[in-house]
Each structure stands twice: as structure tokens, then as C-alpha cells.
Amino acid sequence: MKVLFLCTENSARSLMAEAMLRHHAHGQVEVYSAGTQPNSPSPIALSLLAELNVEHDFLYSKSIETVNTVDFDLVVTLCESAAHECQQLSHGKNYQHWAIADPKTENTKASFAQALNQINRHIQVLLAEVGDFNKFTITPKQFYQCLADDIRLQSLLLIILEGELCVCELMTALAQDSQPKVSRHLAQLKKQGLLVDRKHQQWVFYRLNATLPSWMKLTLTNTLIHQPDYTAESIERLKAMRERPNKGLVC
């Protein structure tokens, strides 16, 4: 699995994320970081990593152009101002945005420590997803059985299109009145490892598992591209939905 952390300067948040994921993943994940306008690494960030005995000598600020030929399984943006730009410039199958305040605004050890703690919590969630995926083996038969139901298949396709969706959004898109029914199908997809979820306020959002094998992702993406009529009505209902839940830019 290849993961890229992106921010504007690649001097603080994305560098700390690269170091922490390398530290915790023990070689299970190929980790990169880069920036759209790279600057020099923050001395405070490097000092904090040193205090935690996290290897950091390899860290340096890099331009996104140095990694634009790599196909990443997951691209994580860590600054809101560059999130859209980074997604346009990078090659990734899945995107997440971690809404972490820029510690360089205050430029204190406390602000960097807070950002590092938030990054570390996100990384633990990410590693749990990787670990859960490695604990089971979904067979081609099980995968295609998951696609044999309209609710499950359309849910997967809509989630790919939107990045993540909650139950109420899928109920609207699929014209389903029964919340338990939709939730049961989502639970099946999560159990098989196709989806992961996260809670934000009162909402539970579902997204595609970033560690899903590439051939499965390609099957779903090709269905979305080459059979647009299959999801057309659902997409229109979703677009017309009012007061959609606030995702909070937290994944």
C-alpha cells in the first residue's frame, strides 16, 4: 500500500505524518510526503519527533512534482487551502482530508504537539483499516455476491463518486424509506471489508476501504463510468437533497 501526505509547504504536518506512519507501520506501508510550495522542515517538528525517538533524519521538504508519477492507494491532504489543488496534481485512488490546524500559525511547541497528537490518532485509525483488511481474505465469489443487490451496488458506486456518504444520504439517493434496511446492507459491505466508517457528530459516514485490491476498485469504477444510466436517478436525488449532513472535513 502506498500513501502520500500532502500540504502546501511540506514542512510540518505532512512531514510529521510521514514520520509517524513510517514509525508505526513497520514497513507494511510505503509512505511519501510532498507539498505544492515546499519550504524547509520546521525545527520544532523535527525536535518533537526526536523527543519521541521517531526516526526523522530522512525527512526533507519535497515538491509534489517529485512524486507525480507514482500511483498511490491513498492521498491524504492536511491543509484545507491546498486540498483541492493537491487532489488535482497527485495520482491517487482514494483521498482523505485530515482537518488539522497549522501549528506554524502559533509556531510554539504546544501547537506542534497538538497537531502531532491529532495526526497520530488519524494514523492509528488508518493502520486499523490496513490491519482489518489483512486479517481476512475476500474471495472473488464473495466480492461479486456483494454486488448482486441493487442497494449494495448502488451504495458502493455512489460512495466512490462522493468520497463518503452517510445512511440518510443513501436513503434519499436510493429512494429507500427504511433506515434499518439500508444500514444492514452497509454493515454487510463493512463486514466484508469493502467499506469503512467513521462517526462525526450524530452521523456515521461510509467510504471505500483504501486497502481494497486494485482489481476490485477498477471493477466498481468501470461500472460507474460505463453504465451511467444505472446510477443517474440516484445521483439526481442526491443532488436535490437539502440540508445534507456536514462531513466536517474529518476522515
PDB file of C-alpha atoms in Angstrom:
ATOM      1  CA  MET A   1       0.000   0.000   0.000  1.00  0.00           C
ATOM      2  CA  LYS A   2       1.341   3.434  -0.979  1.00  0.00           C
ATOM      3  CA  VAL A   3       0.293   6.526   0.993  1.00  0.00           C
ATOM      4  CA  LEU A   4       1.072  10.153   0.184  1.00  0.00           C
ATOM      5  CA  PHE A   5       0.702  13.019   2.672  1.00  0.00           C
ATOM      6  CA  LEU A   6       0.258  16.443   1.104  1.00  0.00           C
ATOM      7  CA  CYS A   7       0.199  20.014   2.328  1.00  0.00           C
ATOM      8  CA  THR A   8       1.334  23.330   0.919  1.00  0.00           C
ATOM      9  CA  GLU A   9       4.872  23.632   2.306  1.00  0.00           C
ATOM     10  CA  ASN A  10       5.651  20.008   3.286  1.00  0.00           C
ATOM     11  CA  SER A  11       7.405  21.492   6.304  1.00  0.00           C
ATOM     12  CA  ALA A  12       5.338  20.439   9.331  1.00  0.00           C
ATOM     13  CA  ARG A  13       2.085  18.441   9.233  1.00  0.00           C
ATOM     14  CA  SER A  14       2.801  16.268   6.199  1.00  0.00           C
ATOM     15  CA  LEU A  15       6.388  15.602   7.335  1.00  0.00           C
ATOM     16  CA  MET A  16       5.237  14.613  10.819  1.00  0.00           C
ATOM     17  CA  ALA A  17       2.575  12.366   9.280  1.00  0.00           C
ATOM     18  CA  GLU A  18       5.175  10.698   7.052  1.00  0.00           C
ATOM     19  CA  ALA A  19       7.484  10.064  10.003  1.00  0.00           C
ATOM     20  CA  MET A  20       4.726   8.766  12.293  1.00  0.00           C
ATOM     21  CA  LEU A  21       3.231   6.399   9.739  1.00  0.00           C
ATOM     22  CA  ARG A  22       6.672   5.004   8.888  1.00  0.00           C
ATOM     23  CA  HIS A  23       7.290   4.569  12.615  1.00  0.00           C
ATOM     24  CA  HIS A  24       4.047   2.683  13.289  1.00  0.00           C
ATOM     25  CA  ALA A  25       3.689   0.738  10.030  1.00  0.00           C
ATOM     26  CA  HIS A  26       6.965  -1.179  10.356  1.00  0.00           C
ATOM     27  CA  GLY A  27       7.366  -1.469   6.595  1.00  0.00           C
ATOM     28  CA  GLN A  28       3.790  -2.518   5.859  1.00  0.00           C
ATOM     29  CA  VAL A  29       3.113   0.773   4.068  1.00  0.00           C
ATOM     30  CA  GLU A  30       5.190   2.788   1.569  1.00  0.00           C
ATOM     31  CA  VAL A  31       4.992   6.353   2.856  1.00  0.00           C
ATOM     32  CA  TYR A  32       5.662   9.614   0.999  1.00  0.00           C
ATOM     33  CA  SER A  33       5.075  13.302   1.609  1.00  0.00           C
ATOM     34  CA  ALA A  34       5.235  16.388  -0.593  1.00  0.00           C
ATOM     35  CA  GLY A  35       3.996  19.951  -0.964  1.00  0.00           C
ATOM     36  CA  THR A  36       2.703  22.299  -3.629  1.00  0.00           C
ATOM     37  CA  GLN A  37       5.076  25.044  -2.461  1.00  0.00           C
ATOM     38  CA  PRO A  38       7.783  23.221  -0.479  1.00  0.00           C
ATOM     39  CA  ASN A  39       9.687  25.013   2.264  1.00  0.00           C
ATOM     40  CA  SER A  40      12.335  23.854   4.737  1.00  0.00           C
ATOM     41  CA  PRO A  41      11.340  21.448   7.548  1.00  0.00           C
ATOM     42  CA  SER A  42      10.201  23.036  10.780  1.00  0.00           C
ATOM     43  CA  PRO A  43      12.836  22.727  13.532  1.00  0.00           C
ATOM     44  CA  ILE A  44      10.054  22.374  16.126  1.00  0.00           C
ATOM     45  CA  ALA A  45       8.543  19.434  14.250  1.00  0.00           C
ATOM     46  CA  LEU A  46      11.904  17.690  13.992  1.00  0.00           C
ATOM     47  CA  SER A  47      12.615  18.357  17.674  1.00  0.00           C
ATOM     48  CA  LEU A  48       9.301  16.797  18.748  1.00  0.00           C
ATOM     49  CA  LEU A  49       9.909  13.695  16.657  1.00  0.00           C
ATOM     50  CA  ALA A  50      13.379  13.382  18.194  1.00  0.00           C
ATOM     51  CA  GLU A  51      11.906  13.584  21.704  1.00  0.00           C
ATOM     52  CA  LEU A  52       9.607  10.676  20.824  1.00  0.00           C
ATOM     53  CA  ASN A  53      12.508   8.665  19.360  1.00  0.00           C
ATOM     54  CA  VAL A  54      10.813   8.685  15.965  1.00  0.00           C
ATOM     55  CA  GLU A  55      13.254   8.394  13.079  1.00  0.00           C
ATOM     56  CA  HIS A  56      13.327  11.681  11.173  1.00  0.00           C
ATOM     57  CA  ASP A  57      16.785  12.082   9.618  1.00  0.00           C
ATOM     58  CA  PHE A  58      15.363  11.152   6.211  1.00  0.00           C
ATOM     59  CA  LEU A  59      12.803  13.987   6.233  1.00  0.00           C
ATOM     60  CA  TYR A  60      13.117  16.880   3.816  1.00  0.00           C
ATOM     61  CA  SER A  61      10.622  19.117   2.031  1.00  0.00           C
ATOM     62  CA  LYS A  62       9.755  17.904  -1.469  1.00  0.00           C
ATOM     63  CA  SER A  63       7.731  19.218  -4.373  1.00  0.00           C
ATOM     64  CA  ILE A  64       4.671  17.304  -5.480  1.00  0.00           C
ATOM     65  CA  GLU A  65       6.336  17.081  -8.880  1.00  0.00           C
ATOM     66  CA  THR A  66       8.826  14.583  -7.446  1.00  0.00           C
ATOM     67  CA  VAL A  67       6.055  12.041  -6.848  1.00  0.00           C
ATOM     68  CA  ASN A  68       3.618  12.804  -9.679  1.00  0.00           C
ATOM     69  CA  THR A  69       4.456   9.557 -11.490  1.00  0.00           C
ATOM     70  CA  VAL A  70       3.631   7.328  -8.504  1.00  0.00           C
ATOM     71  CA  ASP A  71       0.212   5.666  -8.300  1.00  0.00           C
ATOM     72  CA  PHE A  72      -0.866   5.977  -4.672  1.00  0.00           C
ATOM     73  CA  ASP A  73      -3.520   3.881  -2.981  1.00  0.00           C
ATOM     74  CA  LEU A  74      -4.299   6.763  -0.645  1.00  0.00           C
ATOM     75  CA  VAL A  75      -3.585  10.501  -0.771  1.00  0.00           C
ATOM     76  CA  VAL A  76      -4.107  12.433   2.476  1.00  0.00           C
ATOM     77  CA  THR A  77      -4.236  16.228   2.442  1.00  0.00           C
ATOM     78  CA  LEU A  78      -3.518  18.074   5.674  1.00  0.00           C
ATOM     79  CA  CYS A  79      -4.199  21.716   4.791  1.00  0.00           C
ATOM     80  CA  GLU A  80      -7.596  22.921   3.612  1.00  0.00           C
ATOM     81  CA  SER A  81      -6.229  25.620   1.319  1.00  0.00           C
ATOM     82  CA  ALA A  82      -4.333  23.068  -0.739  1.00  0.00           C
ATOM     83  CA  ALA A  83      -6.764  20.133  -0.536  1.00  0.00           C
ATOM     84  CA  HIS A  84      -8.436  20.723  -3.908  1.00  0.00           C
ATOM     85  CA  GLU A  85      -5.198  21.641  -5.656  1.00  0.00           C
ATOM     86  CA  CYS A  86      -3.369  18.649  -4.251  1.00  0.00           C
ATOM     87  CA  GLN A  87      -6.019  16.242  -5.497  1.00  0.00           C
ATOM     88  CA  GLN A  88      -5.754  17.710  -8.974  1.00  0.00           C
ATOM     89  CA  LEU A  89      -1.973  17.367  -9.020  1.00  0.00           C
ATOM     90  CA  SER A  90      -1.498  13.942  -7.449  1.00  0.00           C
ATOM     91  CA  HIS A  91      -2.279  10.414  -8.609  1.00  0.00           C
ATOM     92  CA  GLY A  92      -4.352   8.527  -6.060  1.00  0.00           C
ATOM     93  CA  LYS A  93      -7.183   6.017  -5.994  1.00  0.00           C
ATOM     94  CA  ASN A  94      -8.588   7.345  -2.701  1.00  0.00           C
ATOM     95  CA  TYR A  95      -8.439  10.691  -0.975  1.00  0.00           C
ATOM     96  CA  GLN A  96      -8.857  11.768   2.632  1.00  0.00           C
ATOM     97  CA  HIS A  97      -8.579  15.169   4.241  1.00  0.00           C
ATOM     98  CA  TRP A  98      -7.402  15.457   7.835  1.00  0.00           C
ATOM     99  CA  ALA A  99      -8.524  18.827   9.178  1.00  0.00           C
ATOM    100  CA  ILE A 100      -5.588  19.723  11.408  1.00  0.00           C
ATOM    101  CA  ALA A 101      -4.838  23.357  12.247  1.00  0.00           C
ATOM    102  CA  ASP A 102      -1.498  24.702  11.021  1.00  0.00           C
ATOM    103  CA  PRO A 103       0.850  24.599  14.039  1.00  0.00           C
ATOM    104  CA  LYS A 104       3.069  27.226  12.395  1.00  0.00           C
ATOM    105  CA  THR A 105       0.358  29.835  12.969  1.00  0.00           C
ATOM    106  CA  GLU A 106       1.290  29.938  16.667  1.00  0.00           C
ATOM    107  CA  ASN A 107       4.681  28.319  15.994  1.00  0.00           C
ATOM    108  CA  THR A 108       5.012  27.020  19.540  1.00  0.00           C
ATOM    109  CA  LYS A 109       5.965  23.633  20.869  1.00  0.00           C
ATOM    110  CA  ALA A 110       2.434  23.276  22.272  1.00  0.00           C
ATOM    111  CA  SER A 111       0.781  23.920  18.896  1.00  0.00           C
ATOM    112  CA  PHE A 112       3.059  21.392  17.202  1.00  0.00           C
ATOM    113  CA  ALA A 113       2.453  18.827  19.940  1.00  0.00           C
ATOM    114  CA  GLN A 114      -1.301  19.215  19.496  1.00  0.00           C
ATOM    115  CA  ALA A 115      -1.023  18.754  15.723  1.00  0.00           C
ATOM    116  CA  LEU A 116       1.228  15.721  16.174  1.00  0.00           C
ATOM    117  CA  ASN A 117      -1.227  14.114  18.596  1.00  0.00           C
ATOM    118  CA  GLN A 118      -4.086  14.626  16.129  1.00  0.00           C
ATOM    119  CA  ILE A 119      -2.013  13.189  13.299  1.00  0.00           C
ATOM    120  CA  ASN A 120      -1.101  10.189  15.418  1.00  0.00           C
ATOM    121  CA  ARG A 121      -4.775   9.471  16.189  1.00  0.00           C
ATOM    122  CA  HIS A 122      -5.639   9.548  12.483  1.00  0.00           C
ATOM    123  CA  ILE A 123      -2.727   7.225  11.733  1.00  0.00           C
ATOM    124  CA  GLN A 124      -3.924   4.703  14.310  1.00  0.00           C
ATOM    125  CA  VAL A 125      -7.328   4.635  12.564  1.00  0.00           C
ATOM    126  CA  LEU A 126      -5.642   4.213   9.181  1.00  0.00           C
ATOM    127  CA  LEU A 127      -3.472   1.361  10.432  1.00  0.00           C
ATOM    128  CA  ALA A 128      -6.536  -0.333  11.916  1.00  0.00           C
ATOM    129  CA  GLU A 129      -8.120  -0.265   8.462  1.00  0.00           C
ATOM    130  CA  VAL A 130      -4.991  -1.813   6.969  1.00  0.00           C
ATOM    131  CA  GLY A 131      -4.876  -4.396   9.740  1.00  0.00           C
ATOM    132  CA  ASP A 132      -8.544  -5.308   9.366  1.00  0.00           C
ATOM    133  CA  PHE A 133      -8.041  -5.795   5.641  1.00  0.00           C
ATOM    134  CA  ASN A 134      -5.046  -8.064   6.220  1.00  0.00           C
ATOM    135  CA  LYS A 135      -6.991 -10.213   8.690  1.00  0.00           C
ATOM    136  CA  PHE A 136      -9.412 -11.535   6.125  1.00  0.00           C
ATOM    137  CA  THR A 137      -9.327 -12.651   2.512  1.00  0.00           C
ATOM    138  CA  ILE A 138     -12.338 -11.767   0.423  1.00  0.00           C
ATOM    139  CA  THR A 139     -12.709 -14.163  -2.476  1.00  0.00           C
ATOM    140  CA  PRO A 140     -13.899 -13.132  -5.945  1.00  0.00           C
ATOM    141  CA  LYS A 141     -17.135 -15.020  -5.256  1.00  0.00           C
ATOM    142  CA  GLN A 142     -17.768 -13.061  -2.054  1.00  0.00           C
ATOM    143  CA  PHE A 143     -16.942  -9.794  -3.796  1.00  0.00           C
ATOM    144  CA  TYR A 144     -19.401 -10.388  -6.630  1.00  0.00           C
ATOM    145  CA  GLN A 145     -22.041 -11.589  -4.179  1.00  0.00           C
ATOM    146  CA  CYS A 146     -21.758  -8.184  -2.518  1.00  0.00           C
ATOM    147  CA  LEU A 147     -22.575  -6.589  -5.868  1.00  0.00           C
ATOM    148  CA  ALA A 148     -25.611  -8.794  -6.506  1.00  0.00           C
ATOM    149  CA  ASP A 149     -28.015  -6.474  -4.676  1.00  0.00           C
ATOM    150  CA  ASP A 150     -29.079  -3.070  -6.051  1.00  0.00           C
ATOM    151  CA  ILE A 151     -28.800  -1.293  -2.700  1.00  0.00           C
ATOM    152  CA  ARG A 152     -25.295  -2.587  -2.063  1.00  0.00           C
ATOM    153  CA  LEU A 153     -24.036  -1.990  -5.593  1.00  0.00           C
ATOM    154  CA  GLN A 154     -25.501   1.487  -5.943  1.00  0.00           C
ATOM    155  CA  SER A 155     -24.273   2.409  -2.472  1.00  0.00           C
ATOM    156  CA  LEU A 156     -20.731   1.435  -3.435  1.00  0.00           C
ATOM    157  CA  LEU A 157     -20.892   3.376  -6.697  1.00  0.00           C
ATOM    158  CA  LEU A 158     -22.332   6.484  -5.076  1.00  0.00           C
ATOM    159  CA  ILE A 159     -19.729   6.364  -2.317  1.00  0.00           C
ATOM    160  CA  ILE A 160     -16.966   6.178  -4.911  1.00  0.00           C
ATOM    161  CA  LEU A 161     -18.486   9.180  -6.668  1.00  0.00           C
ATOM    162  CA  GLU A 162     -18.946  11.252  -3.489  1.00  0.00           C
ATOM    163  CA  GLY A 163     -15.965  10.081  -1.462  1.00  0.00           C
ATOM    164  CA  GLU A 164     -18.147   9.234   1.525  1.00  0.00           C
ATOM    165  CA  LEU A 165     -21.843   9.212   2.360  1.00  0.00           C
ATOM    166  CA  CYS A 166     -24.000   8.674   5.429  1.00  0.00           C
ATOM    167  CA  VAL A 167     -27.085   6.460   5.730  1.00  0.00           C
ATOM    168  CA  CYS A 168     -29.584   9.290   5.320  1.00  0.00           C
ATOM    169  CA  GLU A 169     -27.921  10.442   2.098  1.00  0.00           C
ATOM    170  CA  LEU A 170     -28.042   6.923   0.690  1.00  0.00           C
ATOM    171  CA  MET A 171     -31.677   6.546   1.736  1.00  0.00           C
ATOM    172  CA  THR A 172     -32.521   9.700  -0.231  1.00  0.00           C
ATOM    173  CA  ALA A 173     -30.448   8.734  -3.245  1.00  0.00           C
ATOM    174  CA  LEU A 174     -31.854   5.208  -3.390  1.00  0.00           C
ATOM    175  CA  ALA A 175     -35.434   6.276  -2.557  1.00  0.00           C
ATOM    176  CA  GLN A 176     -35.481   3.956   0.448  1.00  0.00           C
ATOM    177  CA  ASP A 177     -37.745   4.679   3.427  1.00  0.00           C
ATOM    178  CA  SER A 178     -36.277   2.037   5.738  1.00  0.00           C
ATOM    179  CA  GLN A 179     -33.141   3.141   7.566  1.00  0.00           C
ATOM    180  CA  PRO A 180     -32.541  -0.321   9.124  1.00  0.00           C
ATOM    181  CA  LYS A 181     -32.678  -1.921   5.674  1.00  0.00           C
ATOM    182  CA  VAL A 182     -30.021   0.376   4.212  1.00  0.00           C
ATOM    183  CA  SER A 183     -27.907   0.076   7.368  1.00  0.00           C
ATOM    184  CA  ARG A 184     -27.996  -3.735   7.155  1.00  0.00           C
ATOM    185  CA  HIS A 185     -26.631  -3.646   3.620  1.00  0.00           C
ATOM    186  CA  LEU A 186     -23.896  -1.186   4.617  1.00  0.00           C
ATOM    187  CA  ALA A 187     -22.999  -3.401   7.581  1.00  0.00           C
ATOM    188  CA  GLN A 188     -22.588  -6.345   5.196  1.00  0.00           C
ATOM    189  CA  LEU A 189     -20.257  -4.315   2.987  1.00  0.00           C
ATOM    190  CA  LYS A 190     -18.270  -3.220   6.021  1.00  0.00           C
ATOM    191  CA  LYS A 191     -18.060  -6.787   7.344  1.00  0.00           C
ATOM    192  CA  GLN A 192     -16.652  -7.967   4.021  1.00  0.00           C
ATOM    193  CA  GLY A 193     -14.099  -5.166   4.115  1.00  0.00           C
ATOM    194  CA  LEU A 194     -15.358  -3.151   1.156  1.00  0.00           C
ATOM    195  CA  LEU A 195     -16.348  -0.174   3.309  1.00  0.00           C
ATOM    196  CA  VAL A 196     -15.032   1.525   6.444  1.00  0.00           C
ATOM    197  CA  ASP A 197     -16.922   4.032   8.539  1.00  0.00           C
ATOM    198  CA  ARG A 198     -16.306   6.974  10.833  1.00  0.00           C
ATOM    199  CA  LYS A 199     -18.579   8.938  13.149  1.00  0.00           C
ATOM    200  CA  HIS A 200     -18.904  12.721  13.021  1.00  0.00           C
ATOM    201  CA  GLN A 201     -21.366  14.271  15.471  1.00  0.00           C
ATOM    202  CA  GLN A 202     -24.580  12.219  15.142  1.00  0.00           C
ATOM    203  CA  TRP A 203     -23.713  10.933  11.666  1.00  0.00           C
ATOM    204  CA  VAL A 204     -21.916   7.781  10.542  1.00  0.00           C
ATOM    205  CA  PHE A 205     -20.157   8.175   7.195  1.00  0.00           C
ATOM    206  CA  TYR A 206     -19.066   5.314   4.953  1.00  0.00           C
ATOM    207  CA  ARG A 207     -16.223   5.316   2.459  1.00  0.00           C
ATOM    208  CA  LEU A 208     -14.416   2.747   0.329  1.00  0.00           C
ATOM    209  CA  ASN A 209     -11.688   0.827   2.144  1.00  0.00           C
ATOM    210  CA  ALA A 210      -8.413   2.370   0.966  1.00  0.00           C
ATOM    211  CA  THR A 211      -6.734  -1.063   1.089  1.00  0.00           C
ATOM    212  CA  LEU A 212      -9.224  -2.718  -1.264  1.00  0.00           C
ATOM    213  CA  PRO A 213      -7.418  -4.659  -4.021  1.00  0.00           C
ATOM    214  CA  SER A 214      -6.963  -2.608  -7.181  1.00  0.00           C
ATOM    215  CA  TRP A 215      -8.915  -5.030  -9.372  1.00  0.00           C
ATOM    216  CA  MET A 216     -11.988  -4.610  -7.155  1.00  0.00           C
ATOM    217  CA  LYS A 217     -11.722  -0.816  -7.280  1.00  0.00           C
ATOM    218  CA  LEU A 218     -11.300  -0.984 -11.046  1.00  0.00           C
ATOM    219  CA  THR A 219     -14.409  -3.178 -11.409  1.00  0.00           C
ATOM    220  CA  LEU A 220     -16.505  -0.669  -9.488  1.00  0.00           C
ATOM    221  CA  THR A 221     -15.036   2.378 -11.227  1.00  0.00           C
ATOM    222  CA  ASN A 222     -15.575   0.876 -14.678  1.00  0.00           C
ATOM    223  CA  THR A 223     -19.191   0.117 -13.786  1.00  0.00           C
ATOM    224  CA  LEU A 224     -19.680   3.728 -12.719  1.00  0.00           C
ATOM    225  CA  ILE A 225     -18.094   5.062 -15.909  1.00  0.00           C
ATOM    226  CA  HIS A 226     -19.548   2.714 -18.491  1.00  0.00           C
ATOM    227  CA  GLN A 227     -23.049   2.300 -17.042  1.00  0.00           C
ATOM    228  CA  PRO A 228     -24.023   5.906 -16.154  1.00  0.00           C
ATOM    229  CA  ASP A 229     -27.742   5.233 -16.515  1.00  0.00           C
ATOM    230  CA  TYR A 230     -27.625   2.748 -13.644  1.00  0.00           C
ATOM    231  CA  THR A 231     -26.972   5.472 -11.053  1.00  0.00           C
ATOM    232  CA  ALA A 232     -28.341   8.525 -12.902  1.00  0.00           C
ATOM    233  CA  GLU A 233     -31.618   8.823 -10.965  1.00  0.00           C
ATOM    234  CA  SER A 234     -29.907   8.197  -7.644  1.00  0.00           C
ATOM    235  CA  ILE A 235     -27.344  10.904  -8.367  1.00  0.00           C
ATOM    236  CA  GLU A 236     -30.093  13.406  -9.218  1.00  0.00           C
ATOM    237  CA  ARG A 237     -31.978  12.634  -6.000  1.00  0.00           C
ATOM    238  CA  LEU A 238     -28.780  13.096  -4.031  1.00  0.00           C
ATOM    239  CA  LYS A 239     -28.057  16.422  -5.718  1.00  0.00           C
ATOM    240  CA  ALA A 240     -31.558  17.629  -4.894  1.00  0.00           C
ATOM    241  CA  MET A 241     -31.262  16.663  -1.218  1.00  0.00           C
ATOM    242  CA  ARG A 242     -31.487  19.625   1.134  1.00  0.00           C
ATOM    243  CA  GLU A 243     -29.567  20.076   4.379  1.00  0.00           C
ATOM    244  CA  ARG A 244     -27.118  17.290   3.786  1.00  0.00           C
ATOM    245  CA  PRO A 245     -25.006  16.333   6.839  1.00  0.00           C
ATOM    246  CA  ASN A 246     -21.822  18.281   7.425  1.00  0.00           C
ATOM    247  CA  LYS A 247     -18.890  15.964   6.891  1.00  0.00           C
ATOM    248  CA  GLY A 248     -16.658  18.214   8.936  1.00  0.00           C
ATOM    249  CA  LEU A 249     -13.680  17.513   6.650  1.00  0.00           C
ATOM    250  CA  VAL A 250     -12.591  14.796   9.048  1.00  0.00           C
ATOM    251  CA  CYS A 251     -11.796  11.341   7.782  1.00  0.00           C
TER     252      CYS A 251
END
